[in-house]
mmCIF file of C-alpha atoms in Angstrom:
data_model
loop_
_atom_site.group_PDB
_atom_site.id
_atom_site.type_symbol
_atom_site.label_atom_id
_atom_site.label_comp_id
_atom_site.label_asym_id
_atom_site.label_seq_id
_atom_site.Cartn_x
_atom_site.Cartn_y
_atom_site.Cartn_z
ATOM 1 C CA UNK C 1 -20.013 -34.243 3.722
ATOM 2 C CA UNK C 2 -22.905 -34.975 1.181
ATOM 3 C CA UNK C 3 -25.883 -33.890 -0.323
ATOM 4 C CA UNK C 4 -28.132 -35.880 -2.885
ATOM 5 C CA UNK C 5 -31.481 -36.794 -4.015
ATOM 6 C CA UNK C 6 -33.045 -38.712 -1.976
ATOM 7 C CA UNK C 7 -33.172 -42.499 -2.971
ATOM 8 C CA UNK C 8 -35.835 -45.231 -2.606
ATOM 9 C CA UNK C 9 -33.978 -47.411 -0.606
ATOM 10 C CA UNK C 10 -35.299 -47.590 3.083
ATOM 11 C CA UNK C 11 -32.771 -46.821 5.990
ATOM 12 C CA UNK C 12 -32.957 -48.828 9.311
ATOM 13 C CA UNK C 13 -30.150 -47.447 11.728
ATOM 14 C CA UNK C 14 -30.846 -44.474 13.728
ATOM 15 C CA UNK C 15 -28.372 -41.860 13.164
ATOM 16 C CA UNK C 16 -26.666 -39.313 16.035
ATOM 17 C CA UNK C 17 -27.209 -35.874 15.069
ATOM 18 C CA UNK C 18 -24.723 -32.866 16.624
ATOM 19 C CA UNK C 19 -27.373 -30.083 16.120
ATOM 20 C CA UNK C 20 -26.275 -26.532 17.110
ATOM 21 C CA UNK C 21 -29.124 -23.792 17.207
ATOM 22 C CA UNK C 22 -28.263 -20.317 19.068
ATOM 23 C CA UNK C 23 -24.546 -21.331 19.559
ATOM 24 C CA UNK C 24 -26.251 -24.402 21.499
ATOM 25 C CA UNK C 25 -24.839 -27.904 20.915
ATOM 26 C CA UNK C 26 -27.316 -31.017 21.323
ATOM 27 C CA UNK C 27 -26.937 -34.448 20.856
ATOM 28 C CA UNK C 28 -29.947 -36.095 19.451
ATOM 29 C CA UNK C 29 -31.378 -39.641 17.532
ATOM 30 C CA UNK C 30 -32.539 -39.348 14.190
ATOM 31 C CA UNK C 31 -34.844 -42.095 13.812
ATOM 32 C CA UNK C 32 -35.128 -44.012 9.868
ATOM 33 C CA UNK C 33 -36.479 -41.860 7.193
ATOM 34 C CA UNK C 34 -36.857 -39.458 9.786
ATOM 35 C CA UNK C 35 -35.463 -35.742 8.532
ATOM 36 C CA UNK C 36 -33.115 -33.364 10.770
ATOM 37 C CA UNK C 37 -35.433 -30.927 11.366
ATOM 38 C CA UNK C 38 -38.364 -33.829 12.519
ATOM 39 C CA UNK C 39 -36.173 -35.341 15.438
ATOM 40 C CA UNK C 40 -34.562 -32.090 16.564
ATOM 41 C CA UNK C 41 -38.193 -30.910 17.460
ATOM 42 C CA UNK C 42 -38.958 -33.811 18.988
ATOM 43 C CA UNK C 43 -35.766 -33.451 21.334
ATOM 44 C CA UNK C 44 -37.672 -30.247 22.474
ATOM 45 C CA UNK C 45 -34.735 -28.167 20.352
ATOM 46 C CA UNK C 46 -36.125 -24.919 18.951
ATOM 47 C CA UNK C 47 -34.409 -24.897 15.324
ATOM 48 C CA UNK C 48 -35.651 -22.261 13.193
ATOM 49 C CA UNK C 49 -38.567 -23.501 10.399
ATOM 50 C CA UNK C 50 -41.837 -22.233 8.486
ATOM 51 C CA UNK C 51 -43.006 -24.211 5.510
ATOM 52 C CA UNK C 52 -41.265 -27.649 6.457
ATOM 53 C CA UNK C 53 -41.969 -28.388 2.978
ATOM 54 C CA UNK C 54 -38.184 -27.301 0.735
ATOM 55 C CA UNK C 55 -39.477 -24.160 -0.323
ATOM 56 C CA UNK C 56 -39.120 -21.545 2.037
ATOM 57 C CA UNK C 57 -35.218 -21.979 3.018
ATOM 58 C CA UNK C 58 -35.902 -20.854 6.385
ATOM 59 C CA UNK C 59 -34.307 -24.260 8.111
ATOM 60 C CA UNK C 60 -31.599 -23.881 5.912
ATOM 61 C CA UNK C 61 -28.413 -24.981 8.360
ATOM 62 C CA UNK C 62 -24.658 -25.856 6.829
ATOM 63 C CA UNK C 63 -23.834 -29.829 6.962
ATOM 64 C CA UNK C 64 -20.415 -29.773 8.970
ATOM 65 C CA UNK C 65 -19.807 -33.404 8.786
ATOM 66 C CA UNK C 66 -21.696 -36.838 7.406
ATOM 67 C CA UNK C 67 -23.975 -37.157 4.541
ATOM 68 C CA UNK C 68 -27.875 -36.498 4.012
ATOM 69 C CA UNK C 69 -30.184 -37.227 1.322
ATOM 70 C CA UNK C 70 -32.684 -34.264 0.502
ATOM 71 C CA UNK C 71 -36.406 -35.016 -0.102
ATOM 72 C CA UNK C 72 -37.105 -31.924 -2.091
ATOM 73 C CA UNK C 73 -35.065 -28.651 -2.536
ATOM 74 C CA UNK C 74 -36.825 -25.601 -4.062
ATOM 75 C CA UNK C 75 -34.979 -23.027 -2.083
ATOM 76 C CA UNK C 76 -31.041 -23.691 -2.152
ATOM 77 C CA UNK C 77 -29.323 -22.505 -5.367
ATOM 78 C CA UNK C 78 -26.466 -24.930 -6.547
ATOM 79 C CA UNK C 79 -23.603 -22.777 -4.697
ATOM 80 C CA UNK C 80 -25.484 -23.110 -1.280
ATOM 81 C CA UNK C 81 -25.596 -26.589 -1.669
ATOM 82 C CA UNK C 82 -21.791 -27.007 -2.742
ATOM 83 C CA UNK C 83 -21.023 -24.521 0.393
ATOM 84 C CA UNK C 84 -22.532 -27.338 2.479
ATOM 85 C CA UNK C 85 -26.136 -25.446 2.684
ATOM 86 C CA UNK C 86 -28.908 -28.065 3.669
ATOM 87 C CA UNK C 87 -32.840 -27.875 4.424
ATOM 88 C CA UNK C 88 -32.667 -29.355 7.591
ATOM 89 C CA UNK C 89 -36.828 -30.191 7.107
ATOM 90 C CA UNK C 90 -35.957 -32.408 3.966
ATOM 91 C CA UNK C 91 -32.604 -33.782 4.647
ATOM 92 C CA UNK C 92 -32.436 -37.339 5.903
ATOM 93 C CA UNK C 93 -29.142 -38.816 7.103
ATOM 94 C CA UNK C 94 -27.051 -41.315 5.133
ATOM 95 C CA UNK C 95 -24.309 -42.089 7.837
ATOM 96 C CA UNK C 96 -24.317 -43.108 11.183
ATOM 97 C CA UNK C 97 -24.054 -39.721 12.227
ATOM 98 C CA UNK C 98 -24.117 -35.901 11.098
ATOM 99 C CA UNK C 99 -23.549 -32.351 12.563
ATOM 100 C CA UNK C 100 -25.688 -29.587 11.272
ATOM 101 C CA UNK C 101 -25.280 -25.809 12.284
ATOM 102 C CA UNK C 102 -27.874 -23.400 11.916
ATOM 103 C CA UNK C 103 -25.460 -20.637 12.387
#
């Protein structure tokens, strides 16, 4: 698992997201340049958020497996993000699939 600045290159595969919220497991698409958080609320999951914007930390979920590219991040220290800490509202998939767990 991965975490990086976001780069200008454009994606064009959908990625398969394992999102668990509330000990819940869901399977969902996460369309190009689409983030986490964006296509889990459009699969009608109920993942915690406020600002949607990197700064608040409150859709902060730990990347179990594959590799996302953060927009912005103005709420996760260094250690969260080496302890696999994510903002699920700015991070935008890199592999063909990832697992996030809000947990």
């Amino acid at each position: 698992m991965a975490v990086s600045p976001l780069s200008e290159s454009p994606k064009t595969a959908t990625c398969v997201a394992t999102v668990l919220v509330d000990g819940a497991q869901s399977t969902i698409d996460v369309r190009p340049d689409e983030t986490v958080l964006e296509a889990a609320k459009r699969a009608g999951l109920n993942p915690p958020f406020a600002c949607e914007e990197g700064n608040c930390g409150t859709c902060m979920a730990r990347l179990v497996a594959g590799r996302v590219e953060m927009r912005v991040n103005d709420a996760l220290t260094d250690e969260d993000v080496a302890d696999g800490y994510v903002l699920t509202c700015q991070s935008v998939p890199q592999t063909p699939s990832v697992t996030v767990d809000y947990a």
